[in-house]
PDB file of C-alpha atoms and ligand atoms in Angstrom:
ATOM      1  CA  UNK X   1     -30.003 -28.001  -5.388  1.00 82.00           C
ATOM      2  CA  UNK X   2     -29.144 -30.392  -8.259  1.00 87.00           C
ATOM      3  CA  UNK X   3     -26.452 -29.175 -10.630  1.00 91.00           C
ATOM      4  CA  UNK X   4     -26.980 -29.469 -14.372  1.00 94.00           C
ATOM      5  CA  UNK X   5     -24.618 -28.266 -17.077  1.00 96.00           C
ATOM      6  CA  UNK X   6     -25.811 -27.099 -20.488  1.00 95.00           C
ATOM      7  CA  UNK X   7     -23.098 -27.696 -23.080  1.00 95.00           C
ATOM      8  CA  UNK X   8     -23.294 -24.124 -24.384  1.00 91.00           C
ATOM      9  CA  UNK X   9     -21.868 -20.658 -23.868  1.00 86.00           C
ATOM     10  CA  UNK X  10     -24.955 -19.023 -25.277  1.00 87.00           C
ATOM     11  CA  UNK X  11     -26.189 -16.740 -22.470  1.00 86.00           C
ATOM     12  CA  UNK X  12     -29.622 -16.534 -24.046  1.00 82.00           C
ATOM     13  CA  UNK X  13     -30.095 -20.326 -24.014  1.00 84.00           C
ATOM     14  CA  UNK X  14     -28.935 -20.478 -20.377  1.00 89.00           C
ATOM     15  CA  UNK X  15     -31.350 -17.797 -19.256  1.00 86.00           C
ATOM     16  CA  UNK X  16     -34.275 -19.369 -21.092  1.00 82.00           C
ATOM     17  CA  UNK X  17     -33.705 -22.746 -19.431  1.00 84.00           C
ATOM     18  CA  UNK X  18     -33.233 -21.189 -15.982  1.00 85.00           C
ATOM     19  CA  UNK X  19     -36.579 -19.436 -16.301  1.00 82.00           C
ATOM     20  CA  UNK X  20     -38.379 -22.585 -17.425  1.00 79.00           C
ATOM     21  CA  UNK X  21     -36.886 -24.831 -14.726  1.00 81.00           C
ATOM     22  CA  UNK X  22     -37.572 -22.767 -11.649  1.00 76.00           C
ATOM     23  CA  UNK X  23     -35.677 -23.359  -8.418  1.00 81.00           C
ATOM     24  CA  UNK X  24     -34.998 -27.095  -8.445  1.00 83.00           C
ATOM     25  CA  UNK X  25     -31.823 -26.978 -10.527  1.00 89.00           C
ATOM     26  CA  UNK X  26     -28.666 -24.916 -10.617  1.00 92.00           C
ATOM     27  CA  UNK X  27     -28.000 -24.461 -14.347  1.00 93.00           C
ATOM     28  CA  UNK X  28     -24.364 -23.983 -15.332  1.00 95.00           C
ATOM     29  CA  UNK X  29     -22.917 -23.068 -18.735  1.00 95.00           C
ATOM     30  CA  UNK X  30     -19.551 -24.219 -20.039  1.00 96.00           C
ATOM     31  CA  UNK X  31     -17.842 -21.034 -18.848  1.00 95.00           C
ATOM     32  CA  UNK X  32     -19.163 -21.664 -15.318  1.00 95.00           C
ATOM     33  CA  UNK X  33     -17.321 -24.997 -15.147  1.00 96.00           C
ATOM     34  CA  UNK X  34     -14.119 -23.641 -16.709  1.00 95.00           C
ATOM     35  CA  UNK X  35     -14.560 -25.432 -20.035  1.00 94.00           C
ATOM     36  CA  UNK X  36     -13.281 -23.278 -22.893  1.00 92.00           C
ATOM     37  CA  UNK X  37     -12.600 -25.919 -25.548  1.00 91.00           C
ATOM     38  CA  UNK X  38     -14.572 -26.297 -28.742  1.00 89.00           C
ATOM     39  CA  UNK X  39     -16.259 -29.614 -27.951  1.00 93.00           C
ATOM     40  CA  UNK X  40     -16.108 -31.896 -31.021  1.00 91.00           C
ATOM     41  CA  UNK X  41     -19.336 -32.242 -33.007  1.00 92.00           C
ATOM     42  CA  UNK X  42     -18.341 -34.777 -35.643  1.00 95.00           C
ATOM     43  CA  UNK X  43     -21.214 -37.271 -35.503  1.00 97.00           C
ATOM     44  CA  UNK X  44     -23.232 -37.924 -38.685  1.00 97.00           C
ATOM     45  CA  UNK X  45     -26.561 -37.004 -37.019  1.00 98.00           C
ATOM     46  CA  UNK X  46     -27.851 -34.216 -34.763  1.00 98.00           C
ATOM     47  CA  UNK X  47     -28.714 -36.896 -32.168  1.00 98.00           C
ATOM     48  CA  UNK X  48     -25.113 -38.101 -32.256  1.00 98.00           C
ATOM     49  CA  UNK X  49     -23.717 -34.597 -31.869  1.00 97.00           C
ATOM     50  CA  UNK X  50     -25.969 -33.786 -28.927  1.00 97.00           C
ATOM     51  CA  UNK X  51     -24.880 -37.009 -27.209  1.00 97.00           C
ATOM     52  CA  UNK X  52     -21.206 -36.391 -28.002  1.00 97.00           C
ATOM     53  CA  UNK X  53     -21.219 -32.980 -26.308  1.00 96.00           C
ATOM     54  CA  UNK X  54     -23.086 -34.229 -23.223  1.00 97.00           C
ATOM     55  CA  UNK X  55     -20.687 -37.175 -22.848  1.00 97.00           C
ATOM     56  CA  UNK X  56     -17.668 -34.907 -23.175  1.00 97.00           C
ATOM     57  CA  UNK X  57     -18.824 -32.809 -20.240  1.00 96.00           C
ATOM     58  CA  UNK X  58     -19.675 -35.811 -18.123  1.00 95.00           C
ATOM     59  CA  UNK X  59     -16.357 -37.533 -18.806  1.00 95.00           C
ATOM     60  CA  UNK X  60     -14.203 -34.446 -18.215  1.00 95.00           C
ATOM     61  CA  UNK X  61     -16.104 -32.754 -15.397  1.00 95.00           C
ATOM     62  CA  UNK X  62     -18.176 -35.539 -13.809  1.00 95.00           C
ATOM     63  CA  UNK X  63     -21.360 -33.477 -13.918  1.00 95.00           C
ATOM     64  CA  UNK X  64     -24.859 -34.201 -15.251  1.00 96.00           C
ATOM     65  CA  UNK X  65     -25.262 -32.412 -18.529  1.00 96.00           C
ATOM     66  CA  UNK X  66     -27.533 -31.833 -21.471  1.00 95.00           C
ATOM     67  CA  UNK X  67     -26.822 -30.609 -24.930  1.00 96.00           C
ATOM     68  CA  UNK X  68     -28.889 -29.698 -27.986  1.00 95.00           C
ATOM     69  CA  UNK X  69     -28.203 -29.823 -31.690  1.00 96.00           C
ATOM     70  CA  UNK X  70     -30.450 -28.527 -34.453  1.00 96.00           C
ATOM     71  CA  UNK X  71     -30.762 -29.136 -38.166  1.00 98.00           C
ATOM     72  CA  UNK X  72     -32.919 -27.777 -40.975  1.00 98.00           C
ATOM     73  CA  UNK X  73     -34.118 -30.689 -43.156  1.00 98.00           C
ATOM     74  CA  UNK X  74     -35.262 -29.676 -46.639  1.00 98.00           C
ATOM     75  CA  UNK X  75     -37.100 -32.440 -48.505  1.00 98.00           C
ATOM     76  CA  UNK X  76     -36.159 -31.231 -52.017  1.00 98.00           C
ATOM     77  CA  UNK X  77     -32.486 -31.358 -50.949  1.00 98.00           C
ATOM     78  CA  UNK X  78     -32.730 -34.918 -49.610  1.00 98.00           C
ATOM     79  CA  UNK X  79     -32.769 -33.746 -45.986  1.00 98.00           C
ATOM     80  CA  UNK X  80     -29.839 -31.330 -46.312  1.00 98.00           C
ATOM     81  CA  UNK X  81     -28.459 -29.174 -44.761  1.00 98.00           C
ATOM     82  CA  UNK X  82     -29.456 -31.279 -41.713  1.00 98.00           C
ATOM     83  CA  UNK X  83     -26.481 -31.932 -39.475  1.00 97.00           C
ATOM     84  CA  UNK X  84     -24.457 -29.526 -41.688  1.00 96.00           C
ATOM     85  CA  UNK X  85     -26.780 -26.547 -41.075  1.00 96.00           C
ATOM     86  CA  UNK X  86     -24.266 -24.315 -39.290  1.00 93.00           C
ATOM     87  CA  UNK X  87     -21.688 -24.356 -42.103  1.00 94.00           C
ATOM     88  CA  UNK X  88     -23.705 -25.224 -45.211  1.00 96.00           C
ATOM     89  CA  UNK X  89     -22.449 -22.222 -47.166  1.00 95.00           C
ATOM     90  CA  UNK X  90     -18.837 -23.153 -46.401  1.00 92.00           C
ATOM     91  CA  UNK X  91     -18.135 -20.850 -43.460  1.00 86.00           C
ATOM     92  CA  UNK X  92     -19.229 -21.718 -39.912  1.00 82.00           C
ATOM     93  CA  UNK X  93     -22.174 -19.664 -38.635  1.00 82.00           C
ATOM     94  CA  UNK X  94     -22.361 -17.412 -41.717  1.00 93.00           C
ATOM     95  CA  UNK X  95     -26.147 -17.354 -42.042  1.00 95.00           C
ATOM     96  CA  UNK X  96     -26.216 -15.195 -45.157  1.00 96.00           C
ATOM     97  CA  UNK X  97     -24.022 -17.633 -47.087  1.00 97.00           C
ATOM     98  CA  UNK X  98     -26.051 -20.573 -45.778  1.00 97.00           C
ATOM     99  CA  UNK X  99     -29.280 -18.985 -46.988  1.00 98.00           C
ATOM    100  CA  UNK X 100     -27.773 -17.995 -50.348  1.00 98.00           C
ATOM    101  CA  UNK X 101     -26.774 -21.604 -50.973  1.00 98.00           C
ATOM    102  CA  UNK X 102     -30.214 -22.968 -50.084  1.00 98.00           C
ATOM    103  CA  UNK X 103     -31.972 -20.421 -52.317  1.00 98.00           C
ATOM    104  CA  UNK X 104     -29.584 -21.132 -55.182  1.00 98.00           C
ATOM    105  CA  UNK X 105     -30.032 -24.911 -54.967  1.00 98.00           C
ATOM    106  CA  UNK X 106     -33.812 -24.509 -54.769  1.00 98.00           C
ATOM    107  CA  UNK X 107     -34.214 -21.902 -57.489  1.00 98.00           C
ATOM    108  CA  UNK X 108     -36.258 -24.259 -59.684  1.00 97.00           C
ATOM    109  CA  UNK X 109     -38.234 -26.004 -56.935  1.00 98.00           C
ATOM    110  CA  UNK X 110     -41.963 -25.135 -57.015  1.00 98.00           C
ATOM    111  CA  UNK X 111     -43.754 -23.999 -53.846  1.00 94.00           C
ATOM    112  CA  UNK X 112     -45.518 -27.308 -53.182  1.00 96.00           C
ATOM    113  CA  UNK X 113     -42.192 -29.145 -53.086  1.00 98.00           C
ATOM    114  CA  UNK X 114     -40.420 -26.679 -50.781  1.00 98.00           C
ATOM    115  CA  UNK X 115     -41.402 -28.506 -47.573  1.00 98.00           C
ATOM    116  CA  UNK X 116     -38.905 -28.568 -44.695  1.00 98.00           C
ATOM    117  CA  UNK X 117     -38.624 -28.919 -40.952  1.00 98.00           C
ATOM    118  CA  UNK X 118     -36.391 -27.802 -38.133  1.00 98.00           C
ATOM    119  CA  UNK X 119     -35.493 -30.586 -35.740  1.00 98.00           C
ATOM    120  CA  UNK X 120     -33.769 -30.212 -32.367  1.00 97.00           C
ATOM    121  CA  UNK X 121     -32.283 -33.201 -30.578  1.00 98.00           C
ATOM    122  CA  UNK X 122     -31.498 -32.964 -26.862  1.00 97.00           C
ATOM    123  CA  UNK X 123     -29.329 -35.489 -25.033  1.00 98.00           C
ATOM    124  CA  UNK X 124     -29.497 -35.498 -21.229  1.00 97.00           C
ATOM    125  CA  UNK X 125     -26.963 -37.515 -19.276  1.00 97.00           C
ATOM    126  CA  UNK X 126     -28.150 -37.931 -15.721  1.00 95.00           C
ATOM    127  CA  UNK X 127     -26.275 -40.235 -13.328  1.00 93.00           C
ATOM    128  CA  UNK X 128     -24.718 -41.867 -16.384  1.00 92.00           C
ATOM    129  CA  UNK X 129     -28.073 -42.633 -18.042  1.00 97.00           C
ATOM    130  CA  UNK X 130     -28.864 -41.133 -21.455  1.00 98.00           C
ATOM    131  CA  UNK X 131     -32.299 -39.595 -22.049  1.00 98.00           C
ATOM    132  CA  UNK X 132     -33.302 -38.168 -25.427  1.00 98.00           C
ATOM    133  CA  UNK X 133     -35.815 -35.449 -26.298  1.00 98.00           C
ATOM    134  CA  UNK X 134     -36.863 -34.059 -29.652  1.00 98.00           C
ATOM    135  CA  UNK X 135     -38.759 -31.062 -30.971  1.00 98.00           C
ATOM    136  CA  UNK X 136     -39.761 -30.340 -34.537  1.00 98.00           C
ATOM    137  CA  UNK X 137     -41.658 -27.785 -36.562  1.00 98.00           C
ATOM    138  CA  UNK X 138     -42.885 -28.321 -40.123  1.00 98.00           C
ATOM    139  CA  UNK X 139     -42.919 -25.573 -42.719  1.00 98.00           C
ATOM    140  CA  UNK X 140     -41.621 -24.485 -46.100  1.00 98.00           C
ATOM    141  CA  UNK X 141     -38.688 -22.633 -47.585  1.00 98.00           C
ATOM    142  CA  UNK X 142     -39.677 -19.361 -49.265  1.00 98.00           C
ATOM    143  CA  UNK X 143     -37.991 -18.084 -52.424  1.00 98.00           C
ATOM    144  CA  UNK X 144     -36.601 -14.954 -50.754  1.00 98.00           C
ATOM    145  CA  UNK X 145     -35.908 -13.534 -47.295  1.00 98.00           C
ATOM    146  CA  UNK X 146     -38.743 -12.059 -45.218  1.00 98.00           C
ATOM    147  CA  UNK X 147     -38.151 -10.309 -41.876  1.00 98.00           C
ATOM    148  CA  UNK X 148     -35.087  -9.307 -39.917  1.00 95.00           C
ATOM    149  CA  UNK X 149     -35.546 -10.931 -36.490  1.00 92.00           C
ATOM    150  CA  UNK X 150     -34.203 -14.261 -35.268  1.00 89.00           C
ATOM    151  CA  UNK X 151     -31.069 -15.855 -36.670  1.00 92.00           C
ATOM    152  CA  UNK X 152     -29.844 -18.633 -38.942  1.00 95.00           C
ATOM    153  CA  UNK X 153     -32.409 -19.660 -41.569  1.00 97.00           C
ATOM    154  CA  UNK X 154     -35.328 -17.856 -39.869  1.00 96.00           C
ATOM    155  CA  UNK X 155     -35.937 -15.378 -42.707  1.00 98.00           C
ATOM    156  CA  UNK X 156     -36.672 -18.117 -45.291  1.00 98.00           C
ATOM    157  CA  UNK X 157     -38.593 -20.545 -43.026  1.00 98.00           C
ATOM    158  CA  UNK X 158     -42.388 -20.223 -42.917  1.00 98.00           C
ATOM    159  CA  UNK X 159     -43.891 -22.517 -40.245  1.00 98.00           C
ATOM    160  CA  UNK X 160     -46.980 -24.417 -41.438  1.00 98.00           C
ATOM    161  CA  UNK X 161     -49.015 -23.655 -38.321  1.00 95.00           C
ATOM    162  CA  UNK X 162     -48.446 -19.898 -38.374  1.00 91.00           C
ATOM    163  CA  UNK X 163     -50.191 -17.090 -40.224  1.00 96.00           C
ATOM    164  CA  UNK X 164     -47.821 -16.901 -43.191  1.00 97.00           C
ATOM    165  CA  UNK X 165     -45.031 -15.018 -41.451  1.00 98.00           C
ATOM    166  CA  UNK X 166     -41.502 -16.422 -41.320  1.00 98.00           C
ATOM    167  CA  UNK X 167     -39.761 -17.023 -37.988  1.00 96.00           C
ATOM    168  CA  UNK X 168     -37.819 -13.813 -38.672  1.00 96.00           C
ATOM    169  CA  UNK X 169     -41.106 -11.871 -38.680  1.00 98.00           C
ATOM    170  CA  UNK X 170     -42.176 -13.183 -35.241  1.00 96.00           C
ATOM    171  CA  UNK X 171     -41.022 -12.003 -31.836  1.00 92.00           C
ATOM    172  CA  UNK X 172     -39.034 -14.459 -29.719  1.00 88.00           C
ATOM    173  CA  UNK X 173     -42.064 -15.396 -27.622  1.00 89.00           C
ATOM    174  CA  UNK X 174     -44.191 -16.281 -30.667  1.00 93.00           C
ATOM    175  CA  UNK X 175     -41.369 -18.266 -32.238  1.00 93.00           C
ATOM    176  CA  UNK X 176     -40.501 -20.209 -29.061  1.00 90.00           C
ATOM    177  CA  UNK X 177     -44.127 -21.285 -28.619  1.00 93.00           C
ATOM    178  CA  UNK X 178     -44.020 -23.370 -31.816  1.00 96.00           C
ATOM    179  CA  UNK X 179     -40.336 -23.785 -32.560  1.00 95.00           C
ATOM    180  CA  UNK X 180     -38.293 -26.985 -32.687  1.00 96.00           C
ATOM    181  CA  UNK X 181     -36.027 -25.827 -29.832  1.00 93.00           C
ATOM    182  CA  UNK X 182     -38.921 -24.503 -27.739  1.00 93.00           C
ATOM    183  CA  UNK X 183     -40.647 -27.884 -28.012  1.00 96.00           C
ATOM    184  CA  UNK X 184     -37.545 -29.945 -27.311  1.00 96.00           C
ATOM    185  CA  UNK X 185     -36.720 -27.829 -24.259  1.00 93.00           C
ATOM    186  CA  UNK X 186     -40.332 -28.039 -23.057  1.00 94.00           C
ATOM    187  CA  UNK X 187     -40.150 -31.863 -23.217  1.00 96.00           C
ATOM    188  CA  UNK X 188     -36.872 -31.825 -21.289  1.00 95.00           C
ATOM    189  CA  UNK X 189     -38.216 -29.418 -18.668  1.00 92.00           C
ATOM    190  CA  UNK X 190     -41.376 -31.488 -18.202  1.00 93.00           C
ATOM    191  CA  UNK X 191     -39.208 -34.534 -17.553  1.00 95.00           C
ATOM    192  CA  UNK X 192     -36.868 -32.735 -15.140  1.00 91.00           C
ATOM    193  CA  UNK X 193     -39.719 -31.133 -13.231  1.00 87.00           C
ATOM    194  CA  UNK X 194     -41.384 -34.532 -12.800  1.00 90.00           C
ATOM    195  CA  UNK X 195     -38.252 -35.902 -11.084  1.00 85.00           C
ATOM    196  CA  UNK X 196     -38.427 -36.263  -7.297  1.00 79.00           C
TER     197      UNK X 196
HETATM  198  P1  IMP Q   1     -27.316 -25.310 -33.252  1.00 84.02           P
HETATM  199  O1  IMP Q   1     -27.206 -26.798 -33.158  1.00 84.02           O
HETATM  200  O2  IMP Q   1     -28.352 -24.730 -32.330  1.00 84.02           O
HETATM  201  O3  IMP Q   1     -25.978 -24.633 -33.155  1.00 84.02           O
HETATM  202  O4  IMP Q   1     -27.843 -25.000 -34.735  1.00 84.02           O
HETATM  203  C1  IMP Q   1     -27.101 -25.345 -35.898  1.00 84.02           C
HETATM  204  C2  IMP Q   1     -27.458 -24.393 -37.029  1.00 84.02           C
HETATM  205  O5  IMP Q   1     -28.839 -24.563 -37.393  1.00 84.02           O
HETATM  206  C3  IMP Q   1     -27.321 -22.907 -36.673  1.00 84.02           C
HETATM  207  O6  IMP Q   1     -26.023 -22.446 -36.956  1.00 84.02           O
HETATM  208  C4  IMP Q   1     -28.345 -22.269 -37.603  1.00 84.02           C
HETATM  209  O7  IMP Q   1     -27.793 -22.074 -38.886  1.00 84.02           O
HETATM  210  C5  IMP Q   1     -29.428 -23.309 -37.698  1.00 84.02           C
HETATM  211  N1  IMP Q   1     -30.508 -23.059 -36.713  1.00 84.02           N
HETATM  212  C6  IMP Q   1     -30.638 -23.635 -35.486  1.00 84.02           C
HETATM  213  N2  IMP Q   1     -31.725 -23.178 -34.854  1.00 84.02           N
HETATM  214  C7  IMP Q   1     -32.302 -22.291 -35.710  1.00 84.02           C
HETATM  215  C8  IMP Q   1     -33.473 -21.471 -35.615  1.00 84.02           C
HETATM  216  O8  IMP Q   1     -34.207 -21.458 -34.609  1.00 84.02           O
HETATM  217  N3  IMP Q   1     -33.727 -20.695 -36.674  1.00 84.02           N
HETATM  218  C9  IMP Q   1     -32.952 -20.668 -37.799  1.00 84.02           C
HETATM  219  N4  IMP Q   1     -31.846 -21.388 -37.925  1.00 84.02           N
HETATM  220  C10 IMP Q   1     -31.524 -22.215 -36.894  1.00 84.02           C
END
């Protein structure tokens, strides 16, 4: 079986990929290969960060690897928070502060100019060759939170192709079917499953 590392410790991400890939690959997380460092993510783009993490694993552990990085791009904010999505409010992974900042900055922005998208970049390093995959979902930023599911900016993001609910009002299955990450992972899985 071919070994493939995902540059994450998120058990949920690992499980999701294992289910989608079937039996052809042994999927390992960072903990499985004994990597407990915070891999640097200092590139100016999500594509750069995804590549940086995958290269780190390949250089230090000599294993094929893929990595994903996601950003929320809000048009009225010139594409921010983008690559800064995780710590936009000043504290890493504090979603409430991140959302508060977005809502504050957009207080005067009318509904028709509140367009935004989530974009996920995946970098796969296989036998030293870099392959890139992307997934995106268009939508808009609401003026207040709706729903309690999901994580991150889900409660203020209303996907354009849905029925008016935010991601935080959908179950995981519904969200994954149209989400940025779901689509990027589907493109990656299609590629991997087409390999001999
Ligand atoms: P990561 O690259 O997956 O760690 O995502 C970076 C940041 O983007 C996270 O800390 C969240 O704030 C935000 N984010 C990523 N994916 C989602 C999502 O599916 N819903 C809402 N926010 C997300």
